[in-house]
Short mmCIF file of C-alpha atoms in Angstrom, two decimals:
data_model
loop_
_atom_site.label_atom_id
_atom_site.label_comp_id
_atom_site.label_asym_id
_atom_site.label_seq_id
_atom_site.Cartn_x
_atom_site.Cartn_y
_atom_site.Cartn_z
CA UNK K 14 0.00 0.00 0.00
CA UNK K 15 1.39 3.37 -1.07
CA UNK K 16 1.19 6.05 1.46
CA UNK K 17 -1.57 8.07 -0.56
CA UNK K 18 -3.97 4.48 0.29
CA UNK K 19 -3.45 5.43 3.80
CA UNK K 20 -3.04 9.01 4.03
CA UNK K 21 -5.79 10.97 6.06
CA UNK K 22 -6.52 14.61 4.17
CA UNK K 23 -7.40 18.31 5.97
CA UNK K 24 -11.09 17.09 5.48
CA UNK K 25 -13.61 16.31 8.42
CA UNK K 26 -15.86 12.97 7.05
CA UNK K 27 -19.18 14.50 6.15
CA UNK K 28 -22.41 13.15 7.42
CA UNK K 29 -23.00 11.66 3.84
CA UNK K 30 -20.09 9.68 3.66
CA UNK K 31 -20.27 8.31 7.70
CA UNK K 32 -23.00 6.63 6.22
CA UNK K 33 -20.45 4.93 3.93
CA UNK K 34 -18.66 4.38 7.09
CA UNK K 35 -21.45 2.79 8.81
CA UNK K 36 -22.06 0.24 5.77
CA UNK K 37 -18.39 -0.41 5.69
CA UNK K 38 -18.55 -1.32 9.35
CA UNK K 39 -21.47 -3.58 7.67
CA UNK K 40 -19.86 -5.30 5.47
CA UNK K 41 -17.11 -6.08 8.23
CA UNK K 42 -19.32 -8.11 10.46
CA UNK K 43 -20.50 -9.57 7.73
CA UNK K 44 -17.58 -10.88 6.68
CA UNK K 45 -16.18 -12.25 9.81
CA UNK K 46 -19.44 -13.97 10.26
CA UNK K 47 -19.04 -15.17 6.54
CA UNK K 48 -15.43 -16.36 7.02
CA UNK K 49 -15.44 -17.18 10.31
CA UNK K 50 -18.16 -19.71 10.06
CA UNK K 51 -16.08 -21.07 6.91
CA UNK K 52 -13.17 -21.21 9.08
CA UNK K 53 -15.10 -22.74 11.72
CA UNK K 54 -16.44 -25.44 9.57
CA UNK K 55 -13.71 -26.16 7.68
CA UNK K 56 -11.09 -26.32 10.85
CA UNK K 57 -13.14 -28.67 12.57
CA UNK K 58 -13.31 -31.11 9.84
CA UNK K 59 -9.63 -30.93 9.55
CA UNK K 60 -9.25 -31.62 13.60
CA UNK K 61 -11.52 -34.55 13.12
CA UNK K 62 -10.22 -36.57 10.24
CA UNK K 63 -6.33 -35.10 10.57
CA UNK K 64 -6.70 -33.99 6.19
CA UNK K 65 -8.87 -31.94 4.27
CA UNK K 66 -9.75 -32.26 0.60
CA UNK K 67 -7.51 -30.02 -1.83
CA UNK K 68 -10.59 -27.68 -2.54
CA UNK K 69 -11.43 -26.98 1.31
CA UNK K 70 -7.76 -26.03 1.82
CA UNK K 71 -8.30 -23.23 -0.64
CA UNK K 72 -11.29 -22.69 1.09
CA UNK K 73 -10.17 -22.06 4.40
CA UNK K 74 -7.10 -20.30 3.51
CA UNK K 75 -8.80 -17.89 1.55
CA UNK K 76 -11.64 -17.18 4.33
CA UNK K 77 -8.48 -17.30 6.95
CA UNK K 78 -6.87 -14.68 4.38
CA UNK K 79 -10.82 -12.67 4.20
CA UNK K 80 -10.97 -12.68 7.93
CA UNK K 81 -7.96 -11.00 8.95
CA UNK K 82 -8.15 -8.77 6.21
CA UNK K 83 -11.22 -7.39 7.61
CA UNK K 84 -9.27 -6.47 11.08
CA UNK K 85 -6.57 -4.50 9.30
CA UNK K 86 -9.16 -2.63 6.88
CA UNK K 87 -11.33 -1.78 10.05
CA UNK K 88 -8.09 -0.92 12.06
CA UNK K 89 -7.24 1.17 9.41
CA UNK K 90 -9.94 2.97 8.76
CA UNK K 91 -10.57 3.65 13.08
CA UNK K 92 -7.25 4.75 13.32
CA UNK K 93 -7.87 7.42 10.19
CA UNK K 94 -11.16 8.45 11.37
CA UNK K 95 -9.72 9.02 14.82
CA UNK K 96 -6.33 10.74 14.09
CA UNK K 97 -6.80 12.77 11.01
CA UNK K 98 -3.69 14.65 10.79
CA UNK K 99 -1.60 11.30 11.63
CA UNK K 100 1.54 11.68 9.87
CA UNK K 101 1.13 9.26 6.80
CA UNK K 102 4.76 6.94 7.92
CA UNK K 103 4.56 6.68 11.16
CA UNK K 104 4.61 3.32 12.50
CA UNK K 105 1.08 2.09 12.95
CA UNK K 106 0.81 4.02 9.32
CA UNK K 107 3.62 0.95 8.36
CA UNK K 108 2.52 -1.62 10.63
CA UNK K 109 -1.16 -1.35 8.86
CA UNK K 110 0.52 -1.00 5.30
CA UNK K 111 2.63 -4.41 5.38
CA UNK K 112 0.08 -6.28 6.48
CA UNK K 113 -2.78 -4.74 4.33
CA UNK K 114 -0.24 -5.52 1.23
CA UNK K 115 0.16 -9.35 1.99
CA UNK K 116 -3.08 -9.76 2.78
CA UNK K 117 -4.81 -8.04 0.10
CA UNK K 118 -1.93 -9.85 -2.31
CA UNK K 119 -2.62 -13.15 -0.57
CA UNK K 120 -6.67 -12.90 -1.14
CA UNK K 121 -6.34 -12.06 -5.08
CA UNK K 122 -4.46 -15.35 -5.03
CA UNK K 123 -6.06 -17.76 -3.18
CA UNK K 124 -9.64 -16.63 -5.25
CA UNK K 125 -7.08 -16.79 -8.39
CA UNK K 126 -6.49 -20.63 -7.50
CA UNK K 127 -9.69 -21.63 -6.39
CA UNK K 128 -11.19 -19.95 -9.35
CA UNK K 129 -8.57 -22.19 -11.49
CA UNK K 130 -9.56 -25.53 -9.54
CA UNK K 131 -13.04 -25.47 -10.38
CA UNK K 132 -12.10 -24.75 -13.54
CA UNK K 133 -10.31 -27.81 -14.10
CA UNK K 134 -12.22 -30.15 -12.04
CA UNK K 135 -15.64 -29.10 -13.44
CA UNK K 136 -14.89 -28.00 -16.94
CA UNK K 137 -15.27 -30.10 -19.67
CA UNK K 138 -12.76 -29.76 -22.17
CA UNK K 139 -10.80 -32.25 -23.75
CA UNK K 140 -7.14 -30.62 -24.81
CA UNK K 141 -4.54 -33.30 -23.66
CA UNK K 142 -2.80 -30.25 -21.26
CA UNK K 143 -6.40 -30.03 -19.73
CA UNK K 144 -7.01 -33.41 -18.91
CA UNK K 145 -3.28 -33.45 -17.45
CA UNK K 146 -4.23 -31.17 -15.67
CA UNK K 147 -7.68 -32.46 -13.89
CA UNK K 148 -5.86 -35.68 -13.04
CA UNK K 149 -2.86 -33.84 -11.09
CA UNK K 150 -4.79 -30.58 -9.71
CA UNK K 151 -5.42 -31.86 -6.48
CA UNK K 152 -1.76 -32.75 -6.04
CA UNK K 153 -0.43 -29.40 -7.24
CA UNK K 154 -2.72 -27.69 -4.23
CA UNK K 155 -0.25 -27.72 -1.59
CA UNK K 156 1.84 -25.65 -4.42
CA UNK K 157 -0.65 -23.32 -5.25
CA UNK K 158 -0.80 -22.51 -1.53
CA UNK K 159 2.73 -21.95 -1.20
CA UNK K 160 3.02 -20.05 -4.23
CA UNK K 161 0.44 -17.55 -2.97
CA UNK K 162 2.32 -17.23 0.24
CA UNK K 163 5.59 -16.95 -1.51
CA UNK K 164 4.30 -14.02 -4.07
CA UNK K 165 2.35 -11.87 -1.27
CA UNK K 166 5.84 -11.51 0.98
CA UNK K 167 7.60 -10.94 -2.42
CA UNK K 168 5.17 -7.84 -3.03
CA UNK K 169 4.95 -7.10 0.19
CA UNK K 170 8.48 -6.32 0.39
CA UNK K 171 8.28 -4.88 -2.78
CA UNK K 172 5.26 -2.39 -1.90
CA UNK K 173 7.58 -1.35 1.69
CA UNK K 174 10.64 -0.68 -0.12
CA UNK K 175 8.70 1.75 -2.38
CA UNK K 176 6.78 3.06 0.48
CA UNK K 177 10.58 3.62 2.40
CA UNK K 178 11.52 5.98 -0.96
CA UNK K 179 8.35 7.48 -0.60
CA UNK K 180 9.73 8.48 3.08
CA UNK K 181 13.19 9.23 1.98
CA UNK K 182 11.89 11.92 -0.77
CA UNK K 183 9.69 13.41 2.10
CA UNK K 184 13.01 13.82 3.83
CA UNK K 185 14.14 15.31 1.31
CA UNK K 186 12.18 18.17 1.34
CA UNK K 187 13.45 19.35 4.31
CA UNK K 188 10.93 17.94 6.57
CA UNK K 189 8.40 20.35 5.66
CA UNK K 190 5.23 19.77 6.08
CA UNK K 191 3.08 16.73 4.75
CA UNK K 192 0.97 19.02 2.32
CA UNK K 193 3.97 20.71 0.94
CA UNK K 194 5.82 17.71 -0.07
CA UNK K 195 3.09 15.41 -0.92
CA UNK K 196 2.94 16.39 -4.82
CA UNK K 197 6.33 15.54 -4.98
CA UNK K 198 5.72 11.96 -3.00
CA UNK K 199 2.95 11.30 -5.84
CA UNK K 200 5.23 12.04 -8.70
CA UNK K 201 7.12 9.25 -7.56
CA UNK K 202 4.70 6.96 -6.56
CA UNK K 203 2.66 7.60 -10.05
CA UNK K 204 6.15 6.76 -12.09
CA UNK K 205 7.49 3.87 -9.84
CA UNK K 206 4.80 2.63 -7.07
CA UNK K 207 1.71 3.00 -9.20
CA UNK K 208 3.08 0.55 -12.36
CA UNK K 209 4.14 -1.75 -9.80
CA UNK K 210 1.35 -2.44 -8.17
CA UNK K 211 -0.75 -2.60 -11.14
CA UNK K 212 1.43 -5.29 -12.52
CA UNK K 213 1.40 -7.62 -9.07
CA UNK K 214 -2.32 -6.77 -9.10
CA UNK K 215 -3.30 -7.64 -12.70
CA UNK K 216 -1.28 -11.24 -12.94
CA UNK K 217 -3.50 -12.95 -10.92
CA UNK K 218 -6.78 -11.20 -11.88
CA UNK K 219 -6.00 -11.92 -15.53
CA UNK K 220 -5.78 -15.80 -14.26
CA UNK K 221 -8.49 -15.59 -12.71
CA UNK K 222 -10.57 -14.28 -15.48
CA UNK K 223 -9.39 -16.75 -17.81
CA UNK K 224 -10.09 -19.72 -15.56
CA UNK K 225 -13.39 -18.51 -14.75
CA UNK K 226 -14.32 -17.67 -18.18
CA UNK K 227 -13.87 -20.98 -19.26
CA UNK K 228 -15.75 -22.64 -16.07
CA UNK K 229 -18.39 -20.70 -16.95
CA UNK K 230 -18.35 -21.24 -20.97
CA UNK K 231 -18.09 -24.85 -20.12
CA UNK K 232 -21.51 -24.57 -17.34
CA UNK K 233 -23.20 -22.26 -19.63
CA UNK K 234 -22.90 -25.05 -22.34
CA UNK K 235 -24.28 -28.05 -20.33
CA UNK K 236 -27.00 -26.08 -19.12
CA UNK K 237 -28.45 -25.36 -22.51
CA UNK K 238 -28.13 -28.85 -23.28
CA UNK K 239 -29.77 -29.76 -19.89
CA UNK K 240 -32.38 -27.07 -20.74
CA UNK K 241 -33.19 -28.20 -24.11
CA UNK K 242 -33.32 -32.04 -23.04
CA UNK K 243 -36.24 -34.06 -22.48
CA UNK K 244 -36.05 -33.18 -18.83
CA UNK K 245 -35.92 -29.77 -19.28
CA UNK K 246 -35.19 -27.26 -17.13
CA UNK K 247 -37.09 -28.38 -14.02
CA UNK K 248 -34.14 -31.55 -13.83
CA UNK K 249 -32.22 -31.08 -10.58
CA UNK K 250 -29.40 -31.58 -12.55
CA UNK K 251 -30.02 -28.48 -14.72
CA UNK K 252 -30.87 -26.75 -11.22
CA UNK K 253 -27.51 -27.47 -9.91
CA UNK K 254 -26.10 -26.22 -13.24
CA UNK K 255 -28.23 -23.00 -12.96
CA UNK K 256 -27.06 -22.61 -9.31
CA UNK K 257 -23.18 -22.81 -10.29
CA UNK K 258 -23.18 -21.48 -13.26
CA UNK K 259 -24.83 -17.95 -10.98
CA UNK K 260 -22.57 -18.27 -8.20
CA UNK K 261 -19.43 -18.50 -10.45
CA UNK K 262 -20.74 -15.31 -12.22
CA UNK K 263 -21.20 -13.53 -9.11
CA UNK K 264 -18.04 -14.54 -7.81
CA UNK K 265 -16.22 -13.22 -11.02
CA UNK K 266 -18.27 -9.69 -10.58
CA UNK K 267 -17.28 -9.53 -7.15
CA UNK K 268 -13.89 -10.15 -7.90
CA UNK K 269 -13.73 -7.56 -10.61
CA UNK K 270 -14.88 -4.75 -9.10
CA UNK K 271 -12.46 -5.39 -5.90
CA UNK K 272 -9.68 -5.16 -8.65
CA UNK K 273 -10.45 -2.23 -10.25
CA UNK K 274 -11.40 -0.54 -7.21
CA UNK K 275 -8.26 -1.37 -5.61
CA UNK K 276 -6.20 0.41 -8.77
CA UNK K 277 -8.67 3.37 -8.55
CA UNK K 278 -7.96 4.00 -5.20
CA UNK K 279 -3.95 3.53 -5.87
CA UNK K 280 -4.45 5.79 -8.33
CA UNK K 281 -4.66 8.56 -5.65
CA UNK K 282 -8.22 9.57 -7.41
CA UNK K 283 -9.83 8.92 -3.86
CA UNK K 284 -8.44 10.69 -1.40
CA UNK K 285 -9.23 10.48 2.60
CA UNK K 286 -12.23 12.77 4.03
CA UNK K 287 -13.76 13.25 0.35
CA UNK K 288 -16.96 11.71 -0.01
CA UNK K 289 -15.62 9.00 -3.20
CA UNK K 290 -13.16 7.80 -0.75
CA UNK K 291 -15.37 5.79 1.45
CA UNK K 292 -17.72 4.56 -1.47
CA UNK K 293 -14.25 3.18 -3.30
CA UNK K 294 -13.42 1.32 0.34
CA UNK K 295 -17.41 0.20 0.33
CA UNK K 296 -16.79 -1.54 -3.09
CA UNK K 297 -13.36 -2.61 -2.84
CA UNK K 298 -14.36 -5.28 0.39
CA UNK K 299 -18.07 -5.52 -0.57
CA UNK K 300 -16.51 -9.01 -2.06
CA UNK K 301 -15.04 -10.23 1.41
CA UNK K 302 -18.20 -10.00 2.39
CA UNK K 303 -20.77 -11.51 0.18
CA UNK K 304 -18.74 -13.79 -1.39
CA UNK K 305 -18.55 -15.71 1.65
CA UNK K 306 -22.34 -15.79 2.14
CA UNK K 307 -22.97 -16.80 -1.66
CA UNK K 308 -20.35 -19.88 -0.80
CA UNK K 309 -22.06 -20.88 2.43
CA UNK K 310 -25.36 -20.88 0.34
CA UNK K 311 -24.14 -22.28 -2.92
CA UNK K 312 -21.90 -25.38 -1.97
CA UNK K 313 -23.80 -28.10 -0.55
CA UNK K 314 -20.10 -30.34 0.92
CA UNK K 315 -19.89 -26.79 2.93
CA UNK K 316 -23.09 -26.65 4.15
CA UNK K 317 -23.08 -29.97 5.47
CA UNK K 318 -19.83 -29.57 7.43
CA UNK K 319 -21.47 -26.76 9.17
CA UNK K 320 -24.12 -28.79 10.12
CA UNK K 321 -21.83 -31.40 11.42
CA UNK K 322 -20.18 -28.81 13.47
CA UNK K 323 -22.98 -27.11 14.53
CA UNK K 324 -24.70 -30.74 15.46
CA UNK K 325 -21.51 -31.90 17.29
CA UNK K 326 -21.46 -28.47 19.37
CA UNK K 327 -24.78 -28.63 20.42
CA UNK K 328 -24.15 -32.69 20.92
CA UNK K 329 -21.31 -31.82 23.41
CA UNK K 330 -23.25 -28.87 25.12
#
């Protein structure tokens, strides 16, 4: 996170946009209801039977990535709301940007692989790479985790050395005051920061894309045939179909806008106290929270487990 994603303006918040603020706040419980129960569910399978299938790993490591996310966003924000004229690189200003960076990297890439796992296990496509792929994907999981952990620190220490030359041209000026220096902190972070982040941002959203474009070409297709069989589209098979084939959709929406409202607000087009600021932060985690709620809802092996769990707790109470 560049220091213009955390930097507090001369502004008071507005009545208008503490409404913003109030929804945001929303959207927070929501999601650590959301993930939390997923993280609930999901760990106490895993403490039962010692394993959990390749899919609910990327489950639970991308509501485990969703639900601390949510702390440092609402940190964030409390802290900004609270101390208005904080100096932008001080160190809860750093603390909050390191771990907003990994985070934020490490949730674009678990939804990049789970995005690509459906994909291959549900997709029907017959290439010879394809088909390699369906029979190994569950086996190249444990990778797909690592590699997720392994680019977020890389970008995190990427985004905190840019932030640290951010500093050092603020120094430079003499140690004048934030306002005074700040256009020429935003030349540099519009030549160097900016492009960076953009490029760590749009690899895995342009996996992501292409995986779920082809999960859903491939849905789309077996649903018309379902639809246009002698069953029709009252089968429970073409119901399921229907049911995937939405969720998948509004997982890619969800997705998108996060992305793009993440490089808006990079961009330094939002800044903090303005009214646009707190719809951009509205959007950019209004995935972390439905998401999870449209998974709970949509995937029957989930719901089950939290029945389990919730059966078992009120077994042993």
């Amino acid at each position: 996170m560049s220091g213009e994603d955390m930097v507090p303006g001369p502004q008071l918040v507005d009545k208008t946009a503490l409404i913003f603020i109030i929804i945001l706040f929303l959207l927070f419980l929501v999601a650590l209801v959301g993930n939390g129960l997923i993280i609930a569910a999901l760990g106490s399978e895993w403490l039962q039977r010692r394993s959990l299938w390749p899919c609910d790993k990327l489950l639970v490591s991308l509501g485990a990535s969703r639900f601390c996310l949510q702390w440092v966003v609402i940190s964030k924000n409390i802290y900004i709301f609270l101390n208005p004229t904080a100096f932008p690189y001080n160190p809860v200003f750093q603390l909050l940007a390191i771990q907003w960076d990994f985070l934020n990297s490490a949730t674009l890439w678990f939804s990049t692989w789970l995005s690509v796992f459906y994909c291959v296990k549900i997709a029907t496509f017959t290439h010879p790479v394809f088909l390699w792929l369906k029979r190994n994907v569950s086996g190249l999981v444990p990778w797909m985790l690592l590699s997720s952990l392994g680019f977020s620190t890389f970008t995190t220490v990427l985004f905190f050395i840019g932030n640290q030359r951010m500093y050092q041209n603020y120094l430079k000026g003499g140690l004048q005051s934030w306002n005074v220096t700040r256009n020429a902190v935003r030349t540099y972070e519009s030549l160097c920061l900016f492009p960076l982040k953009i490029v760590t941002w749009t690899v895995p959203t342009v996996v992501f894309i292409a995986g779920t474009v082809l999960l859903i070409t491939s849905l789309g297709r077996h649903t018309k045939k379902l639809f246009f069989s002698i069953s029709g589209f009252h089968s429970s098979r073409a119901q399921a179909h229907i049911k995937a084939l939405l969720a998948f959709i509004s997982f890619a929406i969800l997705f998108t806008s996060s992305f793009l409202s993440l490089v808006l607000t990079a961009s330094g087009m939002f800044p903090f106290g303005e009214f646009r600021y707190w719809i951009w932060q509205t959007v950019i985690y209004l995935g972390t929270a439905i998401h999870p709620i449209i998974l709970l809802l949509s995937n029957r092996r989930l719901r089950a487990v939290l029945r389990r769990g919730c059966s078992s707790a009120h077994g042993t109470s």
